[in-house]
Short mmCIF file of C-alpha atoms in Angstrom, two decimals:
data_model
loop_
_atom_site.label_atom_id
_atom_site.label_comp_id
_atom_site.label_asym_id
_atom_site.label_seq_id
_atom_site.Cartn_x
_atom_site.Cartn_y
_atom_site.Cartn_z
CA UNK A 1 0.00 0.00 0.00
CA UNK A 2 1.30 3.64 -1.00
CA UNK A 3 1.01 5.97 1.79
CA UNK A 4 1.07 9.93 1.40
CA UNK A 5 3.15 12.03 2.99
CA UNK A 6 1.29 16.14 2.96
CA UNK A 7 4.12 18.80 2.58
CA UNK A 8 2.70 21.78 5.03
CA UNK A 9 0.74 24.11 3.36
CA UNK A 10 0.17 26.91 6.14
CA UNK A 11 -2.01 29.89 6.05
CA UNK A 12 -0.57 33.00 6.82
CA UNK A 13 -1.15 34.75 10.18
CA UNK A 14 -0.39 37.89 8.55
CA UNK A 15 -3.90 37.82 6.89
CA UNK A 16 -5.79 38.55 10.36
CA UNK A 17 -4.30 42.19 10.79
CA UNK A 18 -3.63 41.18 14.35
CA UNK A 19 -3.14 43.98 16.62
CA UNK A 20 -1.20 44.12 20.06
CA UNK A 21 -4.76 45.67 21.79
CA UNK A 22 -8.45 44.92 20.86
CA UNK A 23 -10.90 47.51 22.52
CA UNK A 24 -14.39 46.94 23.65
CA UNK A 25 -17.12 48.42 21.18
CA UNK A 26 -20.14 50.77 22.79
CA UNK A 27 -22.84 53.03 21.76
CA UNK A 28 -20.61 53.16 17.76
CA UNK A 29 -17.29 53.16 19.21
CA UNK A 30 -14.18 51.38 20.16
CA UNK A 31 -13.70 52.24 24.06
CA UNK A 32 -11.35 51.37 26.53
CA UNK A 33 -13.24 49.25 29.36
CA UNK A 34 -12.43 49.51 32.69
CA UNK A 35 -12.53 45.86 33.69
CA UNK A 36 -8.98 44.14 33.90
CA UNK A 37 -7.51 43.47 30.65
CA UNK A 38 -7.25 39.75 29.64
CA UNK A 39 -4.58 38.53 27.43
CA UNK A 40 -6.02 36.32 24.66
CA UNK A 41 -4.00 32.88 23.98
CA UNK A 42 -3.39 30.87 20.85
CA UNK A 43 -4.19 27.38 21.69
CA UNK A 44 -1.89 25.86 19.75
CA UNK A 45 1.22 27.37 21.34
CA UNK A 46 -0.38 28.18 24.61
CA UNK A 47 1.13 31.44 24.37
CA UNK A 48 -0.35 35.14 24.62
CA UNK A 49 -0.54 36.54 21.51
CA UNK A 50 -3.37 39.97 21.96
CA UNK A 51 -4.86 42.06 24.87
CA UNK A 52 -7.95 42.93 25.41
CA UNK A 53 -10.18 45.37 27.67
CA UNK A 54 -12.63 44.25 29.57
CA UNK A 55 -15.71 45.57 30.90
CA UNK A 56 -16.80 46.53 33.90
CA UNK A 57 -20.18 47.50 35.40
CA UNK A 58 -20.73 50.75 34.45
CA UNK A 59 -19.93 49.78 31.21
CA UNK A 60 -22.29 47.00 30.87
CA UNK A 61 -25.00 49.59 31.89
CA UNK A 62 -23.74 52.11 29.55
CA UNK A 63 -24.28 49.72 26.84
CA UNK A 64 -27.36 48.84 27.50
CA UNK A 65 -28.62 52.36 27.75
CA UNK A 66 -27.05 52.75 24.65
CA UNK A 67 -28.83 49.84 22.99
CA UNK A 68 -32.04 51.50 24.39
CA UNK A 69 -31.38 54.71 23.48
CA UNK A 70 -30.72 53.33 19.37
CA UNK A 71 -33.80 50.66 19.90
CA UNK A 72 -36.39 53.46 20.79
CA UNK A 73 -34.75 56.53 18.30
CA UNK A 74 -33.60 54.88 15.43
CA UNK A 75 -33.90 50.49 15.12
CA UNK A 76 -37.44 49.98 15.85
CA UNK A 77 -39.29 52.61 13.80
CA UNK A 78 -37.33 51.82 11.11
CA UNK A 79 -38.77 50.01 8.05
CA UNK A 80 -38.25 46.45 7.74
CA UNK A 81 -36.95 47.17 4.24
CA UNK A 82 -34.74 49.74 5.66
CA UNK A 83 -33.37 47.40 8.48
CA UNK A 84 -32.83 44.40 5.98
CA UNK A 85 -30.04 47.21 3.67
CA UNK A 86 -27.75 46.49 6.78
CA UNK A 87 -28.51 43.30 7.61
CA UNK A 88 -27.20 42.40 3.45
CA UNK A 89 -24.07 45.17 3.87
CA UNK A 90 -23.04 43.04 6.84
CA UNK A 91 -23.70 39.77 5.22
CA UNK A 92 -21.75 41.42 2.17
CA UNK A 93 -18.63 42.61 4.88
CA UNK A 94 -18.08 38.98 6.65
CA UNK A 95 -17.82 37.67 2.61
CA UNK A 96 -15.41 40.24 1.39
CA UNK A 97 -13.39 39.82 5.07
CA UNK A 98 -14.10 36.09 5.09
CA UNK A 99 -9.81 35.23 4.56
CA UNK A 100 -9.34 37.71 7.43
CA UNK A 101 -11.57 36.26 9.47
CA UNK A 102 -11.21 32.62 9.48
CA UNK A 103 -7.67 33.12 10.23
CA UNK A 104 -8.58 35.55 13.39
CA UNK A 105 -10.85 32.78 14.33
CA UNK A 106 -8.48 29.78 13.76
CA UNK A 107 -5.70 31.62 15.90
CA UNK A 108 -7.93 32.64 18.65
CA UNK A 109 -10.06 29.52 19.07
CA UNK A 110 -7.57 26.72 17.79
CA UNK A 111 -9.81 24.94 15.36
CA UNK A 112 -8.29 23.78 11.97
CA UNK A 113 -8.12 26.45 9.19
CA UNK A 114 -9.82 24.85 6.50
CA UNK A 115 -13.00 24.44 9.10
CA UNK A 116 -13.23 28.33 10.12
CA UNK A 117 -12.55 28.79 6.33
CA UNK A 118 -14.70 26.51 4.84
CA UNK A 119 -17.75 26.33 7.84
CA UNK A 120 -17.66 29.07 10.53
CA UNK A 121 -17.31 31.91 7.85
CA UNK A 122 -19.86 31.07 5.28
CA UNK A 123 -22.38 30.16 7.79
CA UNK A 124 -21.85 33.07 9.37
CA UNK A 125 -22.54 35.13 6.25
CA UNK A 126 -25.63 32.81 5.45
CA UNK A 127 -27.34 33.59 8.36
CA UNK A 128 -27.14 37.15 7.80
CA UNK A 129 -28.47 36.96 4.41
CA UNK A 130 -31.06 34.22 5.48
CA UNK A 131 -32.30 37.20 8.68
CA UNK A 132 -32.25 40.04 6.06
CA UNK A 133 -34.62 38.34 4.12
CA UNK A 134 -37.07 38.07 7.54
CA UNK A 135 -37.06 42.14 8.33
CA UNK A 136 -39.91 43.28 5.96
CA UNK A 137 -41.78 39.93 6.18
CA UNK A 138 -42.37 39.77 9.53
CA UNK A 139 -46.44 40.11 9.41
CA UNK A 140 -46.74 36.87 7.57
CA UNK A 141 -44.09 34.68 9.59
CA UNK A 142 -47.12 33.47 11.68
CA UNK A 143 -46.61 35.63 14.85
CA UNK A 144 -49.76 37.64 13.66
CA UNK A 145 -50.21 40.71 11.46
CA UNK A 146 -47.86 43.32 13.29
CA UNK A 147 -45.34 41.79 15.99
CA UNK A 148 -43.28 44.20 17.34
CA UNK A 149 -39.67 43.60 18.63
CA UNK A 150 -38.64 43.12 22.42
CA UNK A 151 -35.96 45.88 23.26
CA UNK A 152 -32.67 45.13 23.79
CA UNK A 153 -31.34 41.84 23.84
CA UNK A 154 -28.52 40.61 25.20
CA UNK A 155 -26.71 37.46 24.00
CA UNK A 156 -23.77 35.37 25.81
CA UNK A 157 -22.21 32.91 23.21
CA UNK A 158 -19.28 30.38 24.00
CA UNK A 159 -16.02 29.48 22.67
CA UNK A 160 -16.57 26.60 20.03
CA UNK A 161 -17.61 28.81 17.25
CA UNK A 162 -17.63 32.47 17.90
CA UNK A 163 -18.01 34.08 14.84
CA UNK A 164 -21.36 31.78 14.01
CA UNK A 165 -22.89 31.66 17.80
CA UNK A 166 -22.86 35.73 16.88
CA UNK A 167 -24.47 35.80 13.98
CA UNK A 168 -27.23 33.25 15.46
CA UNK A 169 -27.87 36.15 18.11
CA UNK A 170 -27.38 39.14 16.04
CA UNK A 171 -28.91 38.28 12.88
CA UNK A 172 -32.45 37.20 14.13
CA UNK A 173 -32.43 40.02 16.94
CA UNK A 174 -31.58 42.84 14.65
CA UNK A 175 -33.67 41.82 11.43
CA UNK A 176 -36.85 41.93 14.11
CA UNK A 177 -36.13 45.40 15.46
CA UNK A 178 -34.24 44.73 18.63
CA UNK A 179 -31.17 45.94 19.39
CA UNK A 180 -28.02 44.01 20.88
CA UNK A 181 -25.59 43.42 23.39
CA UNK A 182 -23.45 40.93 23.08
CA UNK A 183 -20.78 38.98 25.03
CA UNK A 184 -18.73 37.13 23.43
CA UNK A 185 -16.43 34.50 25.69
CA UNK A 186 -13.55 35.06 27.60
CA UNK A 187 -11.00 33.01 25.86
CA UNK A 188 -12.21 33.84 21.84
CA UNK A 189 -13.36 37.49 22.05
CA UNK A 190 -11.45 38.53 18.80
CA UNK A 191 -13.23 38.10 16.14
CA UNK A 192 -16.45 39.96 17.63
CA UNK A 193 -14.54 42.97 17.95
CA UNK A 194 -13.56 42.38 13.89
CA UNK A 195 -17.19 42.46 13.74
CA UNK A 196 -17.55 45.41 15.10
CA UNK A 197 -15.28 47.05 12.15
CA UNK A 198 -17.90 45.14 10.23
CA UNK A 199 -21.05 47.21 11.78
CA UNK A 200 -19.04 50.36 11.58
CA UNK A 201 -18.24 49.43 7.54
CA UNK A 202 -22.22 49.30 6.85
CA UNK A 203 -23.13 52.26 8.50
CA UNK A 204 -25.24 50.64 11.31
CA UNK A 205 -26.31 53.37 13.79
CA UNK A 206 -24.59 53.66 16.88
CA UNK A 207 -25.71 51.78 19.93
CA UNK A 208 -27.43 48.75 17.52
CA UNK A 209 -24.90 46.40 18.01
CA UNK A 210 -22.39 46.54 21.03
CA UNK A 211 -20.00 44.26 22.27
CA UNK A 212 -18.52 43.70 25.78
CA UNK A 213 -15.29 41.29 26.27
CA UNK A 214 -14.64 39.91 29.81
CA UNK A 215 -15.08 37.02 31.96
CA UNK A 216 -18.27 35.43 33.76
CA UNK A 217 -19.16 38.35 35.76
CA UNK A 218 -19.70 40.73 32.98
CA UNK A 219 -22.33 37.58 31.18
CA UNK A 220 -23.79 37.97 34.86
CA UNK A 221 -23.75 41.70 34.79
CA UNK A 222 -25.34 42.08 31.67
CA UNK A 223 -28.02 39.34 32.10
CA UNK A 224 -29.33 40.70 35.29
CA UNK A 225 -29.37 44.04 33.83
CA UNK A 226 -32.66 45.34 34.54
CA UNK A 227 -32.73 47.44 31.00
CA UNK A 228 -32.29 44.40 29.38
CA UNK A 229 -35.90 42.48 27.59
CA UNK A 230 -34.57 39.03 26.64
CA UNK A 231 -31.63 37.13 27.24
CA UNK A 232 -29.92 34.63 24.43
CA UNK A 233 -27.42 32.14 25.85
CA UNK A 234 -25.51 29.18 24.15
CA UNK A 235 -23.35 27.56 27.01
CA UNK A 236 -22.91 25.12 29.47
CA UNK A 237 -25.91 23.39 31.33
CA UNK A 238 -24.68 24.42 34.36
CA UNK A 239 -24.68 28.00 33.88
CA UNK A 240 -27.92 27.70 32.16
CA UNK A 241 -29.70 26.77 34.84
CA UNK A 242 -27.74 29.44 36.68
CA UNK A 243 -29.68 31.83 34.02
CA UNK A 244 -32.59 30.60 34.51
CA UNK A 245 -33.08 30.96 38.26
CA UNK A 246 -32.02 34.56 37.93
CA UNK A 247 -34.51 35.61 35.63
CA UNK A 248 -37.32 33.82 36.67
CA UNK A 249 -40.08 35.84 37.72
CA UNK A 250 -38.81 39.22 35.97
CA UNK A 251 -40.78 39.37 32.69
CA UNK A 252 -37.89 39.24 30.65
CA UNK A 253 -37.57 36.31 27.48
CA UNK A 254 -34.79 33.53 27.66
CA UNK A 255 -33.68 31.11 24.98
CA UNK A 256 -30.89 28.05 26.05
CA UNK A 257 -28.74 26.35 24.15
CA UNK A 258 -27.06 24.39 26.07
CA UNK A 259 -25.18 21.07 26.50
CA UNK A 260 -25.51 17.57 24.48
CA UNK A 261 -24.81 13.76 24.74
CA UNK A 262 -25.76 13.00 21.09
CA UNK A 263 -26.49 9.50 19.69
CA UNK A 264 -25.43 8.55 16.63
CA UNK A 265 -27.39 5.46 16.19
CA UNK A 266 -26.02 2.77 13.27
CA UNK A 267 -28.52 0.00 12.21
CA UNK A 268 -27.14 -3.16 10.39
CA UNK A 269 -28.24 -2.19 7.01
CA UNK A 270 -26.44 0.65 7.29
CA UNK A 271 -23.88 1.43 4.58
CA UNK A 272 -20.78 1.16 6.60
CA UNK A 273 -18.21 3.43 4.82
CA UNK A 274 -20.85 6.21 4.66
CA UNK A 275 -21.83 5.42 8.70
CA UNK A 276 -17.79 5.73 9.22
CA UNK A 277 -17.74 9.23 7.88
CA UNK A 278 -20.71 10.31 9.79
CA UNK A 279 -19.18 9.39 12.96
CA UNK A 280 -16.46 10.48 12.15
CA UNK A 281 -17.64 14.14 11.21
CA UNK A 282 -19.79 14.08 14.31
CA UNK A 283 -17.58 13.59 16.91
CA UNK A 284 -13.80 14.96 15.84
CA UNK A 285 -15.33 18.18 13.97
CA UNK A 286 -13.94 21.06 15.78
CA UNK A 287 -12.13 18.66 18.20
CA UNK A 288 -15.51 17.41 19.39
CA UNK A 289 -15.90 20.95 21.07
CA UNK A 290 -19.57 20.87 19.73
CA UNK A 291 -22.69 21.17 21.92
CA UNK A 292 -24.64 18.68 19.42
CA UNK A 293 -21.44 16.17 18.81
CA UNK A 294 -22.27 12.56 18.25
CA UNK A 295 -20.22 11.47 21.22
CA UNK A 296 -22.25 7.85 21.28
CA UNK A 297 -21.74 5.89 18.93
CA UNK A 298 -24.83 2.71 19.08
CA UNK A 299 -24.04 0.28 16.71
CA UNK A 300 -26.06 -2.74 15.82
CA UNK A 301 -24.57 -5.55 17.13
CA UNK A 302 -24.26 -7.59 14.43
CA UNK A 303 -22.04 -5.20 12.41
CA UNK A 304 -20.32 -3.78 15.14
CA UNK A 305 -16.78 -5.21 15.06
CA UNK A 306 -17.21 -4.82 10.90
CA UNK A 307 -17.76 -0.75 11.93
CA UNK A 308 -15.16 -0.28 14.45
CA UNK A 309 -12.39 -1.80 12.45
CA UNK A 310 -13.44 0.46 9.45
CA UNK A 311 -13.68 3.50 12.48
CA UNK A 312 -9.85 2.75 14.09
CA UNK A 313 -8.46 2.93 10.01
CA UNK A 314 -10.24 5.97 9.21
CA UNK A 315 -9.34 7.61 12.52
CA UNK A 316 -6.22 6.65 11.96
CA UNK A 317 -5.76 8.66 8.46
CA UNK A 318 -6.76 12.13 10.46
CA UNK A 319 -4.14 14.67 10.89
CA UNK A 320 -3.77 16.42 14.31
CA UNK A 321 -1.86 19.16 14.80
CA UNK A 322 -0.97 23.16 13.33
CA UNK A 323 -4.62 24.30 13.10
CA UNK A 324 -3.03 27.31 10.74
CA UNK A 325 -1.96 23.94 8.27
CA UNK A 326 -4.60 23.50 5.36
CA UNK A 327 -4.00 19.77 5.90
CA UNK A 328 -5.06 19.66 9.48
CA UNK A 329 -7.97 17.62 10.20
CA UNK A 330 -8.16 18.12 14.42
CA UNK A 331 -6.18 21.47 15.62
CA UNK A 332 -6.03 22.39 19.06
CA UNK A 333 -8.68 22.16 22.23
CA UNK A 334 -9.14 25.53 23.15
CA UNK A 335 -7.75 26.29 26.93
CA UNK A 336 -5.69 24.42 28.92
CA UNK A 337 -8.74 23.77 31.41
CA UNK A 338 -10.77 22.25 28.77
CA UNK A 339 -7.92 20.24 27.85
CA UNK A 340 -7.80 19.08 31.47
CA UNK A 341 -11.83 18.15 31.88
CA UNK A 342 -10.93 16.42 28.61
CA UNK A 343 -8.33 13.87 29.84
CA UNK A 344 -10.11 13.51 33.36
CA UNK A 345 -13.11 11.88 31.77
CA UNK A 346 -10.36 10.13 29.44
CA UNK A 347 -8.94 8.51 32.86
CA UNK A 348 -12.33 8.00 34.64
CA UNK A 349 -13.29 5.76 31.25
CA UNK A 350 -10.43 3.89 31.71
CA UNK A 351 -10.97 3.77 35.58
CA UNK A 352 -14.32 2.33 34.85
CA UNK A 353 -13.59 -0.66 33.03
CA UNK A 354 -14.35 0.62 29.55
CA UNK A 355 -11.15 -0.19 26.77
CA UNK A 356 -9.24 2.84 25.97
CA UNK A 357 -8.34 3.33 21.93
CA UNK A 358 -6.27 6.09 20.73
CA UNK A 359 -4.64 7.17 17.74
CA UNK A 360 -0.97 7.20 16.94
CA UNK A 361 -0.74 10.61 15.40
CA UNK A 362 2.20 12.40 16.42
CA UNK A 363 0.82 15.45 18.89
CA UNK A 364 2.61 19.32 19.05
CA UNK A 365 5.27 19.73 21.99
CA UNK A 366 3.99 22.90 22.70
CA UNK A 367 -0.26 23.72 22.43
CA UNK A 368 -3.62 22.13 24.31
CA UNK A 369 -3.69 18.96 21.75
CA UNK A 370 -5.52 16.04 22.60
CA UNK A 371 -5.57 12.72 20.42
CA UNK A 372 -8.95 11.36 18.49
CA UNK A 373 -9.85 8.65 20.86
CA UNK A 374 -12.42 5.64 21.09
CA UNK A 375 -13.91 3.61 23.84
CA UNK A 376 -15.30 0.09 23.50
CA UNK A 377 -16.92 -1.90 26.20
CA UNK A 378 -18.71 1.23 28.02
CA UNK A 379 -21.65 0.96 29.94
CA UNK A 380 -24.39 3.32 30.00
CA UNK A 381 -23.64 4.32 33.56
CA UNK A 382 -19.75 5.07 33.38
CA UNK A 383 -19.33 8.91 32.86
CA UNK A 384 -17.77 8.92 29.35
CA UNK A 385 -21.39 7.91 28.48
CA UNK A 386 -23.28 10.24 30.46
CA UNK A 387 -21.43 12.98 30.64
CA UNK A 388 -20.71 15.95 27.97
CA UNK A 389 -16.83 15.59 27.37
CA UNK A 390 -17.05 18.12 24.37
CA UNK A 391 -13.73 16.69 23.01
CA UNK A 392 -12.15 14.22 20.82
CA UNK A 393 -13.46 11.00 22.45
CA UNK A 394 -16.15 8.71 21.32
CA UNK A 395 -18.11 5.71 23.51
CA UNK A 396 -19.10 3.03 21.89
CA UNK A 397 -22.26 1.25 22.84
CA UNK A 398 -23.80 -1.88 21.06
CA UNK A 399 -27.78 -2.75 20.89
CA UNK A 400 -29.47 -5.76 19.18
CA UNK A 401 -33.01 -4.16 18.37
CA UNK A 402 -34.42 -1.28 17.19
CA UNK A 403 -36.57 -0.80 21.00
CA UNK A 404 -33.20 -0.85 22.89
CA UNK A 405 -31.20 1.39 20.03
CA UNK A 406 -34.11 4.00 21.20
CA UNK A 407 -34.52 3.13 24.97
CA UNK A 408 -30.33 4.16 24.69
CA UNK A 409 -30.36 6.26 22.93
CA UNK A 410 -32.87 8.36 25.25
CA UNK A 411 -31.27 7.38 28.39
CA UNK A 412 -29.62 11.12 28.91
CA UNK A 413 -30.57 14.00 30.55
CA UNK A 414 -30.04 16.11 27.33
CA UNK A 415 -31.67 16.26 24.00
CA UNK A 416 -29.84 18.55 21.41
CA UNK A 417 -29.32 16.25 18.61
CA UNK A 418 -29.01 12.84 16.97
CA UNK A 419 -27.81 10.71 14.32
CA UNK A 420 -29.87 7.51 12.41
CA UNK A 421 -27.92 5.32 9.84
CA UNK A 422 -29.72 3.01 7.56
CA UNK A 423 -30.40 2.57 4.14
CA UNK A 424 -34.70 1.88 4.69
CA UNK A 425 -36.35 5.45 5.22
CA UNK A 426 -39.49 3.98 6.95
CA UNK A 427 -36.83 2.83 9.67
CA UNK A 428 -35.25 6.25 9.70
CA UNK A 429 -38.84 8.23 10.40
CA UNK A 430 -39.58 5.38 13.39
CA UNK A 431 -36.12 6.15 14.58
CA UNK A 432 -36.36 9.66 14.50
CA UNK A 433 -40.17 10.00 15.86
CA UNK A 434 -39.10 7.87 18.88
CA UNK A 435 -36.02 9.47 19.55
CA UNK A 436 -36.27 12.69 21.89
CA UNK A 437 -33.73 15.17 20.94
CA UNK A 438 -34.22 18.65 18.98
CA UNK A 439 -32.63 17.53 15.36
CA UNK A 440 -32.69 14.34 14.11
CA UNK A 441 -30.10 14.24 11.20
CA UNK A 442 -30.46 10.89 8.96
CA UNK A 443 -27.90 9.31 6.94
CA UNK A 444 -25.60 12.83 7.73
CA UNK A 445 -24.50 14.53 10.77
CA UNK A 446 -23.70 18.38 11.54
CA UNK A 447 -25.67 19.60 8.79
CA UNK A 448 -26.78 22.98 9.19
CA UNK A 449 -28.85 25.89 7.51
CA UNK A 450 -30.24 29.17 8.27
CA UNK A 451 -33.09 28.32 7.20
CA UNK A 452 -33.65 25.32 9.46
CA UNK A 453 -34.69 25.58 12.86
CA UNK A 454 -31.87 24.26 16.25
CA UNK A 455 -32.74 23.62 19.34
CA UNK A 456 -32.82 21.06 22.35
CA UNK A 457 -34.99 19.41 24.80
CA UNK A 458 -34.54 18.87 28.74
CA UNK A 459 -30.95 20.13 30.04
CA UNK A 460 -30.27 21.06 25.92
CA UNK A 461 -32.52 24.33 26.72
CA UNK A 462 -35.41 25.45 25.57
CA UNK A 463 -36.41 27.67 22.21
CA UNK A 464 -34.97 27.24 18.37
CA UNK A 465 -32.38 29.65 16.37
CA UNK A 466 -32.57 29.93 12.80
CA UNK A 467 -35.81 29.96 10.45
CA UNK A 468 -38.87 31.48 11.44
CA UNK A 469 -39.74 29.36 14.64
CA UNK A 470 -36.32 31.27 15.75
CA UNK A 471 -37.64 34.53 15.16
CA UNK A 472 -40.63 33.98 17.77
CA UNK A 473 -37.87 34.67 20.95
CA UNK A 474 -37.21 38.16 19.46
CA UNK A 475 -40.93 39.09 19.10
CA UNK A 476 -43.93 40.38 20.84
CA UNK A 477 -47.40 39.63 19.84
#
């Protein structure tokens, strides 16, 4: 057998326009905050590499005046058709920028070039496009004849996919006449501030959009802010629920995104090499640092050695290392303290009795790197199974009939996605009526569309982004 050797073909950092010190953006400007600056690290050499200011209070509550001030003056009388000219010059921007931004995004957050390039980006465009299509059309989205925006929302995204958890929030909020405030995370705040530039490039009035780096406190801040009218957040469960019990009782909207234990459920006529690429694409995409990655696998047992053999040689073939190389298939895990929660759940699933499968790919000295692993033999109640590892590591669980693929398939606290292989579509629509999660994805995985509702059930949160059932959290009527 011939095996290829890839020469490096790395993108250049140049292409980001990095700069030494990012600023927080209020009220149409770039502002100093007065929270302790952070210093940003790039994940794949563990090294700082940008500082940024932070917020503090009074600057969470002068952005949310601002926000007001733009949502009553300017955003909200405005003309749907008028509203939907910005949405398409920002939609336009993130295209023309789309180079410069994958690279920001690949350098901040640590996932593989070719996915902020060829995913993040475009999707982030789409939805923008997809939203500015919504702003004169509201009246006939089914929400009634004239609903009316909320005010001023505020949206805390996570780390995973920046660019795109923004323009979920942004896009839906601002083509329905709110305005926004936006926190982006701690460790990946960069390429929010780009799109900043981006809303001063199209002209959008000042105080529409704002954006506030920092850590947890200023996502606390600006969620209990009582000028705020709904609250977007794509996270962890934990701080969900966190979210929730602080704004219950006080009028305002919330939408959760939250965490995920997804099944990717393989039947025995289920064509194999096709199956192996779904699983594969479900759970090492972005590292596995995805809320709806397939992260058990339940495979028929009479094809299951057949799969896993197929599974360990395809696994094997994926490249780990330099996200910034075009040839990289899994880059770096994003912190240091993910990498750790990573490798303790790696131990406890070898501490539990399940067998431990890694692959041989050659890791970075320096970096957060973790290698693409699988476990065989797991049990439904060992913690690799249960809980979210949101990492490169797959359990593997066997089932002999279609009632116990489903009765494991729901055993989970979560419900934010799922996967059904098989080549009969009648067994596909049982599978995916049975199964409780919010998308069902057959014969594919992590396939994704503006115009296609998300969402999850139980500890996945509550409400859908994207289409029109995600425009109902930004309207009243």
């Amino acid at each position: 057998m011939t095996f290829w050797e890839y020469s490096p073909a790395p993108e250049s950092a140049a292409v980001a326009n990095l700069q030494a010190r990012y600023r927080m953006f209020v009220d149409g400007e770039f502002t100093d905050g007065r929270g302790e600056p952070l210093k940003t690290l790039n994940p794949a050499t563990g090294e700082p590499f940008a500082e940024v200011s932070t917020a503090a209070p009074s600057d969470v509550d002068a952005a949310v005046r601002a926000a007001r001030r733009a949502h009553e003056d300017v955003w909200a009388p405005m003309p749907g058709s008028e509203r939907a000219k910005y949405l398409f010059r920002i939609a336009r921007l993130v295209q023309e920028r789309a180079r410069e931004l994958a690279v920001l995004e690949t350098l901040d957050n640590g996932k593989p070039i070719k996915e902020s390039r060829d995913f993040d980006v475009p999707a982030a465009a789409a939805h923008f496009f997809h939203h500015a299509g919504w702003a004169d059309k509201l009246g006939y989205a089914g929400f009634g004849p004239d609903p009316r925006p909320l005010g001023v929302a505020a949206g805390v995204i996570p780390w995973n996919f920046p660019l795109l958890m923004l323009a979920w929030k942004v896009a839906p909020a601002l083509a329905c006449g709110n305005t926004v405030v936006l926190k982006p995370a701690e460790t990946t705040p960069l390429t929010a501030l780009v799109f900043a530039d981006i809303c001063l490039q199209a002209g959008l009035p000042a105080g529409v959009v704002n954006i506030l780096p920092g850590a947890g406190d200023v996502g606390a801040g600006l969620v209990a802010h009582p000028g705020v009218d709904k609250v977007a957040f794509t996270g962890s469960t934990a701080v969900g629920k966190q979210i929730q019990r602080e704004l219950a009782g006080s009028g305002k909207r919330l939408t959760l995104e939250l965490g995920g234990k997804a099944a990717n459920v393989v039947f025995d006529d289920a064509p194999l090499d096709e199956a192996v690429e779904g699983v594969v694409n479900g759970v090492f995409f972005n590292q596995g640092e995805v809320c709806c990655a397939g992260s058990r696998l339940l495979v028929q047992e009479s094809v299951a050695e057949a799969l896993l053999a197929k599974l360990r040689a395809r696994i094997g073939t994926l490249r780990v290392g330099d996200p910034m190389d075009k040839n990289t298939d899994v880059g770096a895990i994003n912190s240091a303290e993910q990498l750790d929660r990573i490798t303790e759940l790696a131990a406890a699933g070898e501490a539990e009795g399940a067998q431990r499968w890694s692959s041989r790919c050659p890791l970075p000295e320096k970096g957060f790197f973790f290698a693409p692993t699988v476990f065989t033999d797991v049990q439904q109640s060992m913690r690799i199974a249960r809980e979210e590892v949101f990492g490169p590591v797959l359990s593997v669980l066997t089932f002999r009939t279609p009632d116990e693929a489903i009765s494991k398939a729901n055993n989970t606290p979560y419900g934010l996605s799922a996967g059904i292989w098989t080549e009969k579509g009648s067994r596909a629509q049982w599978a995916a009526q049975r199964i409780r999660a919010g998308v069902v994805w057959a014969n594919t995985f992590n396939r994704f569309d503006p115009s296609a509702a998300f969402g999850g059930y139980q500890e996945s949160g509550f409400g859908r982004e994207g289409g029109r059932a995600g425009l109902e959290a930004y309207l009243d009527f």
